[in-house]
């Protein structure tokens, strides 16, 4: 076989559409919560592929599921159903409020399906003016034109106008402001239980409870975007159970496939009827390869060992980060749930989140940002204690450098 061509970080700048600015090294291998670059340098992975690799890298059970399915059947298209997709649907239904599932390939697509469902439901009821969507400032729902418009960060949408209309944004966690715009013309309210990309900002329980009541009063569909909070990230399978507020539609992706692209929209029997044959679809959605992997992932995550382990790991992170912050006070707040943790930088370090993660890379640890002023950690849900300790020690060295 021909030797693969040599590639370097420079190749990215030479050949790739420049929508990303990746780190200046290339990772080639991962195992558990460690990854290695082309030069063999090791890193502790506290990012998990942006809250995706919930079982770390190359988990043996998940890898075995992928390999087994890969030798059987990869893809059929939705004119033919398959066993793994039906089994995964049943797993999701049995573990949540949902009665029905629609599979797709990403978080954005799951939200796109949810918003389309809500619009069509109102229209089917004969209410053509009930098409308004309420969303929140700073929210992130994906990058398709509809979902980026529902997102509350105009910097991501403004260059693509004209944008889909009928979407209103109000401040997150401000129930009074939401109550002013939610009315009988509202078909959907979409919200993240914890705003992830927006800075790891948890919703107040009263806010989500209030949205539930407003949606009930005005017959609007309440959509929880659990693409980031889902699949064990907060220490529960989905965050809605912690809040005690049940949505009408829940979207999930990221950790669902642990790195294999898959997304899903979960809903009730009544709402599912809206999307009848031919009204929506996707070529790859629910293909046997993706759903076999997700089925294996689900079986591992939806256990008390893993979910309780997330709560324990949350404490390890909090203890370690608080200790770092005592020595080098750079965080004004450490917040989030489970293994979705955001560290808000103080005024003195505002805007330096990216620089901190770059120094962290140099010290051998991978962390994320959530906006310019927040360092975010979304590691594997089963990261070993030793890796947490070692990664935090490396992170502390990066913090020491930014403070010197
Ligand atoms: C990542 C994310 C999305 C988008 O998911 P993609 O798979 O990138 O399309 C949507 N909503 C939330 C809350 C996310 O964190």
Coordinates of C-alpha atoms and ligand atoms in Angstrom, one line a residue:
X1 CA 0.0 0.0 0.0
X2 CA 1.1 3.6 -0.7
X3 CA 2.6 5.5 2.3
X4 CA 0.1 8.1 3.6
X5 CA 1.3 11.6 2.8
X6 CA 3.0 13.6 5.5
X7 CA 0.7 16.2 7.1
X8 CA 1.5 18.9 9.6
X9 CA -0.4 21.7 11.3
X10 CA 0.6 23.9 8.4
X11 CA -1.4 21.6 6.1
X12 CA -4.5 22.8 7.8
X13 CA -3.8 26.4 6.8
X14 CA -3.0 25.3 3.3
X15 CA -6.0 23.1 2.6
X16 CA -8.8 23.7 5.0
X17 CA -11.6 26.3 4.9
X18 CA -10.4 28.5 7.7
X19 CA -13.5 28.3 10.0
X20 CA -11.4 26.9 12.8
X21 CA -8.2 27.9 14.5
X22 CA -7.0 24.5 15.8
X23 CA -4.1 24.1 18.3
X24 CA -0.6 24.0 16.8
X25 CA -0.1 20.2 17.3
X26 CA -1.9 17.2 15.8
X27 CA -3.2 14.5 18.0
X28 CA -2.9 11.0 16.7
X29 CA -4.0 8.5 19.4
X30 CA -6.1 8.4 22.5
X31 CA -6.8 5.9 25.3
X32 CA -9.1 6.7 28.2
X33 CA -8.5 10.3 29.2
X34 CA -5.1 10.6 27.6
X35 CA -4.1 11.6 24.1
X36 CA -0.8 11.8 22.3
X37 CA 0.4 14.1 19.5
X38 CA 2.6 13.4 16.4
X39 CA 5.7 13.9 18.5
X40 CA 4.5 11.4 21.2
X41 CA 3.8 14.1 23.8
X42 CA 1.0 13.1 26.2
X43 CA -1.9 15.2 27.2
X44 CA -4.6 14.7 29.8
X45 CA -7.9 15.3 28.0
X46 CA -10.3 17.5 30.1
X47 CA -12.2 18.5 26.9
X48 CA -13.5 15.2 25.7
X49 CA -14.0 16.5 22.2
X50 CA -16.3 19.2 23.5
X51 CA -18.4 17.1 25.9
X52 CA -18.6 14.3 23.3
X53 CA -16.1 11.5 24.4
X54 CA -18.1 10.7 27.5
X55 CA -16.3 7.3 27.9
X56 CA -12.9 8.6 26.9
X57 CA -11.0 7.5 23.9
X58 CA -11.1 3.9 22.5
X59 CA -13.4 2.5 25.2
X60 CA -13.1 -1.3 24.6
X61 CA -16.8 -2.0 24.8
X62 CA -17.7 0.8 22.4
X63 CA -14.9 -0.1 20.1
X64 CA -16.1 -3.7 20.0
X65 CA -19.6 -2.6 19.2
X66 CA -18.3 -0.5 16.3
X67 CA -16.1 -3.3 14.9
X68 CA -18.9 -5.9 15.3
X69 CA -21.4 -3.7 13.5
X70 CA -18.9 -2.6 10.9
X71 CA -18.5 -6.2 9.7
X72 CA -22.3 -6.7 9.5
X73 CA -24.2 -3.7 8.1
X74 CA -23.3 0.0 7.9
X75 CA -26.1 1.7 6.2
X76 CA -29.5 1.1 4.5
X77 CA -31.3 4.4 4.3
X78 CA -34.6 4.9 6.0
X79 CA -36.6 2.9 3.5
X80 CA -35.4 0.0 5.6
X81 CA -35.3 0.0 9.3
X82 CA -32.7 -1.9 11.3
X83 CA -32.1 -3.7 14.6
X84 CA -29.6 -1.3 16.3
X85 CA -31.8 1.7 15.7
X86 CA -34.9 0.1 17.2
X87 CA -33.0 -1.1 20.2
X88 CA -31.5 2.3 20.8
X89 CA -34.9 3.9 20.5
X90 CA -36.3 1.5 23.2
X91 CA -33.4 2.3 25.5
X92 CA -34.0 6.0 25.2
X93 CA -37.8 5.7 25.6
X94 CA -37.5 3.4 28.7
X95 CA -35.1 5.8 30.4
X96 CA -37.0 9.1 29.7
X97 CA -40.4 10.8 29.4
X98 CA -40.4 10.2 25.7
X99 CA -42.5 7.8 23.7
X100 CA -41.0 8.4 20.3
X101 CA -37.5 9.1 18.8
X102 CA -36.2 10.7 15.6
X103 CA -32.6 10.1 14.8
X104 CA -30.2 12.4 13.0
X105 CA -26.5 13.1 12.9
X106 CA -25.8 16.2 15.1
X107 CA -27.2 18.5 17.7
X108 CA -28.1 21.1 15.2
X109 CA -30.2 18.6 13.2
X110 CA -32.0 17.5 16.4
X111 CA -32.9 21.1 17.2
X112 CA -33.9 21.8 13.6
X113 CA -36.3 18.8 13.8
X114 CA -37.7 20.1 17.1
X115 CA -38.3 23.6 15.8
X116 CA -39.9 22.3 12.6
X117 CA -42.1 20.0 14.6
X118 CA -43.4 22.9 16.7
X119 CA -44.1 25.1 13.7
X120 CA -46.0 22.3 11.9
X121 CA -47.9 21.3 15.0
X122 CA -49.4 24.7 15.3
X123 CA -50.2 24.9 11.6
X124 CA -51.9 21.4 11.7
X125 CA -54.1 22.8 14.5
X126 CA -55.3 25.4 12.0
X127 CA -53.4 28.2 13.7
X128 CA -51.2 29.7 11.0
X129 CA -50.3 32.7 13.1
X130 CA -49.0 30.5 15.9
X131 CA -45.5 30.4 14.6
X132 CA -43.4 32.4 17.1
X133 CA -40.4 30.9 18.7
X134 CA -39.0 32.2 22.0
X135 CA -35.3 31.6 22.7
X136 CA -32.7 33.1 25.0
X137 CA -29.8 35.5 24.8
X138 CA -26.4 33.7 24.7
X139 CA -28.0 30.4 23.8
X140 CA -26.3 28.0 21.4
X141 CA -28.4 25.5 19.4
X142 CA -26.2 24.7 16.4
X143 CA -25.1 26.2 13.1
X144 CA -27.8 25.5 10.6
X145 CA -29.5 28.7 9.5
X146 CA -32.6 28.0 11.6
X147 CA -30.7 26.9 14.7
X148 CA -28.1 29.6 14.6
X149 CA -31.0 32.1 14.4
X150 CA -32.5 30.5 17.4
X151 CA -29.2 30.8 19.2
X152 CA -28.7 33.9 21.1
X153 CA -25.3 35.0 19.9
X154 CA -25.8 37.4 17.0
X155 CA -22.1 37.2 16.0
X156 CA -22.8 33.6 14.7
X157 CA -25.8 34.5 12.7
X158 CA -25.7 38.2 11.5
X159 CA -23.5 37.6 8.5
X160 CA -26.0 35.1 7.0
X161 CA -29.1 37.4 6.7
X162 CA -31.9 37.2 5.8
X163 CA -32.5 34.9 8.7
X164 CA -35.6 32.9 9.4
X165 CA -38.1 35.1 11.1
X166 CA -40.4 34.7 14.0
X167 CA -37.7 34.2 16.7
X168 CA -37.6 36.4 19.8
X169 CA -34.8 36.4 22.4
X170 CA -35.0 37.4 26.0
X171 CA -32.5 37.3 28.8
X172 CA -31.7 33.8 30.2
X173 CA -33.1 33.2 33.7
X174 CA -35.4 36.2 33.5
X175 CA -38.8 34.7 33.8
X176 CA -40.7 38.1 33.8
X177 CA -39.1 39.0 30.4
X178 CA -40.0 35.6 29.0
X179 CA -43.6 36.0 30.3
X180 CA -43.9 39.2 28.3
X181 CA -43.2 37.6 25.0
X182 CA -44.7 34.1 25.4
X183 CA -48.3 34.2 24.3
X184 CA -50.9 32.4 22.2
X185 CA -48.8 33.0 19.0
X186 CA -45.8 31.1 20.6
X187 CA -45.4 27.7 19.1
X188 CA -42.2 26.8 20.9
X189 CA -39.8 27.8 23.6
X190 CA -36.2 26.4 23.3
X191 CA -33.8 26.4 26.2
X192 CA -30.6 24.7 27.5
X193 CA -30.9 23.6 31.1
X194 CA -27.3 24.7 31.4
X195 CA -26.1 27.1 28.7
X196 CA -22.9 25.4 27.6
X197 CA -21.2 27.4 24.8
X198 CA -22.6 30.6 26.4
X199 CA -20.4 30.3 29.5
X200 CA -21.7 27.3 31.5
X201 CA -24.6 29.1 33.0
X202 CA -27.1 26.9 34.8
X203 CA -30.8 27.8 34.6
X204 CA -32.6 28.6 37.8
X205 CA -35.1 25.9 38.7
X206 CA -37.8 28.5 39.0
X207 CA -37.0 29.7 35.5
X208 CA -37.5 26.3 33.9
X209 CA -40.6 25.7 36.0
X210 CA -42.0 29.0 34.9
X211 CA -41.3 28.3 31.3
X212 CA -43.1 25.0 31.7
X213 CA -46.2 26.8 33.1
X214 CA -46.1 29.5 30.4
X215 CA -45.9 26.8 27.7
X216 CA -48.8 24.9 29.2
X217 CA -50.9 28.1 29.5
X218 CA -50.3 29.1 25.8
X219 CA -50.1 25.6 24.3
X220 CA -46.5 26.0 23.2
X221 CA -43.9 23.2 22.8
X222 CA -41.2 23.3 25.5
X223 CA -37.9 22.1 23.9
X224 CA -35.0 21.3 26.2
X225 CA -31.7 21.4 24.2
X226 CA -29.8 18.8 26.2
X227 CA -27.2 18.3 23.5
X228 CA -24.4 19.3 25.9
X229 CA -26.1 18.5 29.3
X230 CA -27.4 15.1 28.1
X231 CA -26.2 11.5 28.5
X232 CA -24.9 11.7 32.0
X233 CA -22.9 14.9 31.8
X234 CA -24.6 16.4 34.9
X235 CA -24.7 13.2 36.9
X236 CA -28.2 12.3 35.7
X237 CA -29.0 10.7 32.3
X238 CA -30.6 14.0 31.4
X239 CA -30.6 17.3 33.3
X240 CA -34.4 17.7 33.2
X241 CA -34.9 15.1 35.8
X242 CA -32.7 17.1 38.2
X243 CA -34.9 20.1 37.6
X244 CA -38.1 18.2 37.9
X245 CA -39.4 19.9 34.8
X246 CA -40.4 17.6 31.9
X247 CA -40.1 19.1 28.4
X248 CA -42.3 18.2 25.4
X249 CA -39.2 17.7 23.2
X250 CA -35.7 16.9 24.2
X251 CA -32.7 17.0 21.9
X252 CA -29.5 15.0 22.5
X253 CA -26.3 14.4 20.6
X254 CA -22.7 14.9 21.6
X255 CA -22.1 12.2 24.3
X256 CA -24.8 10.0 22.7
X257 CA -22.3 8.6 20.2
X258 CA -19.1 9.2 22.2
X259 CA -17.5 10.4 19.0
X260 CA -19.5 8.7 16.4
X261 CA -21.8 11.3 14.9
X262 CA -25.4 10.9 16.0
X263 CA -28.2 13.1 17.3
X264 CA -31.8 12.4 18.4
X265 CA -35.0 14.2 19.1
X266 CA -37.1 12.7 21.8
X267 CA -40.8 13.5 22.2
X268 CA -44.3 12.3 23.2
X269 CA -46.7 10.2 21.1
X270 CA -49.0 13.1 20.7
X271 CA -46.3 15.5 19.3
X272 CA -44.6 12.8 17.2
X273 CA -47.8 12.5 15.1
X274 CA -47.0 15.9 13.6
X275 CA -44.1 14.6 11.7
X276 CA -45.9 12.1 9.5
X277 CA -44.4 10.1 6.6
X278 CA -42.4 12.3 4.3
X279 CA -42.6 15.5 6.3
X280 CA -39.0 15.4 7.5
X281 CA -36.0 13.1 7.2
X282 CA -32.3 12.5 6.7
X283 CA -30.2 10.1 4.7
X284 CA -27.9 8.9 7.5
X285 CA -30.2 9.4 10.6
X286 CA -30.5 6.2 12.6
X287 CA -28.0 4.2 10.5
X288 CA -27.0 0.9 12.0
X289 CA -23.4 1.8 12.6
X290 CA -24.1 5.0 14.6
X291 CA -26.9 3.4 16.6
X292 CA -25.0 0.3 17.4
X293 CA -22.3 2.5 18.9
X294 CA -24.8 4.7 20.7
X295 CA -26.5 1.6 22.1
X296 CA -23.3 0.4 23.7
X297 CA -22.5 3.9 25.0
X298 CA -26.0 4.2 26.5
X299 CA -25.8 0.8 28.2
X300 CA -22.6 1.9 30.0
X301 CA -23.6 5.5 30.9
X302 CA -27.1 4.8 32.1
X303 CA -25.9 2.9 35.2
X304 CA -25.6 4.1 38.8
X305 CA -21.9 3.4 38.8
X306 CA -21.2 5.9 36.0
X307 CA -23.8 8.5 37.0
X308 CA -22.8 8.5 40.6
X309 CA -19.2 8.5 39.5
X310 CA -19.9 11.8 37.7
X311 CA -21.0 13.4 41.0
X312 CA -17.9 12.2 42.7
X313 CA -15.6 13.5 39.9
X314 CA -17.4 16.8 40.1
X315 CA -16.1 17.1 43.7
X316 CA -12.6 16.1 42.7
X317 CA -12.6 18.9 40.1
X318 CA -14.1 21.4 42.5
X319 CA -11.6 20.6 45.2
X320 CA -8.6 20.8 42.8
X321 CA -9.8 24.0 41.1
X322 CA -10.6 25.7 44.4
X323 CA -7.1 24.9 45.6
X324 CA -5.5 26.3 42.5
X325 CA -7.7 29.4 42.9
X326 CA -6.6 29.9 46.5
X327 CA -3.0 30.0 45.3
X328 CA -3.6 32.0 42.2
X329 CA -6.9 33.8 42.4
X330 CA -8.0 34.0 38.8
X331 CA -11.5 32.7 39.0
X332 CA -14.4 34.7 40.4
X333 CA -16.8 31.7 40.2
X334 CA -16.6 28.0 39.5
X335 CA -20.0 26.7 38.4
X336 CA -21.9 24.1 36.4
X337 CA -23.0 20.6 37.1
X338 CA -21.4 17.2 37.1
X339 CA -18.6 17.2 34.6
X340 CA -19.7 20.4 32.8
X341 CA -17.7 22.9 34.8
X342 CA -17.1 26.5 33.9
X343 CA -14.5 28.8 35.6
X344 CA -15.3 32.5 35.2
X345 CA -12.1 34.6 35.1
X346 CA -11.8 37.7 37.3
X347 CA -11.8 41.1 35.7
X348 CA -8.0 41.0 35.8
X349 CA -7.9 38.0 33.5
X350 CA -10.9 38.9 31.4
X351 CA -10.5 37.8 27.8
X352 CA -7.6 35.4 28.6
X353 CA -9.4 32.0 28.5
X354 CA -8.0 31.1 25.2
X355 CA -4.5 32.0 26.3
X356 CA -4.9 29.9 29.4
X357 CA -5.9 26.8 27.4
X358 CA -2.9 27.4 25.1
X359 CA -0.6 27.4 28.1
X360 CA -2.4 24.3 29.4
X361 CA -1.7 22.6 26.1
X362 CA 2.0 23.4 26.6
X363 CA 1.9 21.9 30.0
X364 CA 0.1 18.7 28.7
X365 CA -3.5 19.2 29.4
X366 CA -6.5 19.9 27.1
X367 CA -9.2 22.3 28.3
X368 CA -11.9 24.3 26.6
X369 CA -13.2 27.8 26.7
X370 CA -16.8 28.9 26.8
X371 CA -16.5 32.4 25.5
X372 CA -13.5 34.7 26.1
X373 CA -13.8 34.8 29.9
X374 CA -14.6 31.2 30.9
X375 CA -12.4 28.1 31.0
X376 CA -14.5 25.0 30.6
X377 CA -13.9 21.4 31.6
X378 CA -16.0 18.5 30.0
X379 CA -13.8 15.4 30.5
X380 CA -14.8 11.8 30.2
X381 CA -17.5 10.7 32.7
X382 CA -15.2 7.9 33.8
X383 CA -11.9 9.7 34.0
X384 CA -9.7 8.0 36.6
X385 CA -8.8 9.9 39.7
X386 CA -5.1 9.8 38.8
X387 CA -5.8 11.6 35.5
X388 CA -7.8 14.2 37.3
X389 CA -5.0 14.9 39.7
X390 CA -2.3 14.9 37.1
X391 CA -4.3 17.0 34.7
X392 CA -5.0 19.6 37.4
X393 CA -1.4 19.6 38.4
X394 CA -0.5 20.4 34.8
X395 CA -3.3 23.0 34.6
X396 CA -2.0 24.6 37.8
X397 CA 1.4 25.1 36.1
X398 CA -0.4 26.9 33.2
X399 CA -2.2 29.1 35.7
X400 CA 1.0 29.9 37.5
X401 CA 2.5 31.0 34.2
X402 CA -0.4 33.3 33.3
X403 CA -0.1 34.9 36.8
X404 CA 3.6 35.5 36.6
Ligands
LIG1 C1 -22.9 21.5 20.5 C2 -24.3 22.0 20.8 C3 -25.2 22.0 19.7 C4 -24.9 21.8 18.3 O1 -24.5 20.4 18.1 P1 -23.8 20.0 16.7 O2 -23.6 18.5 16.8 O3 -22.5 20.8 16.7 O4 -24.7 20.4 15.6 C5 -26.5 22.4 20.0 N1 -26.9 22.7 21.2 C6 -26.0 22.7 22.3 C7 -26.5 23.0 23.6 C8 -24.7 22.3 22.1 O5 -23.9 22.3 23.1

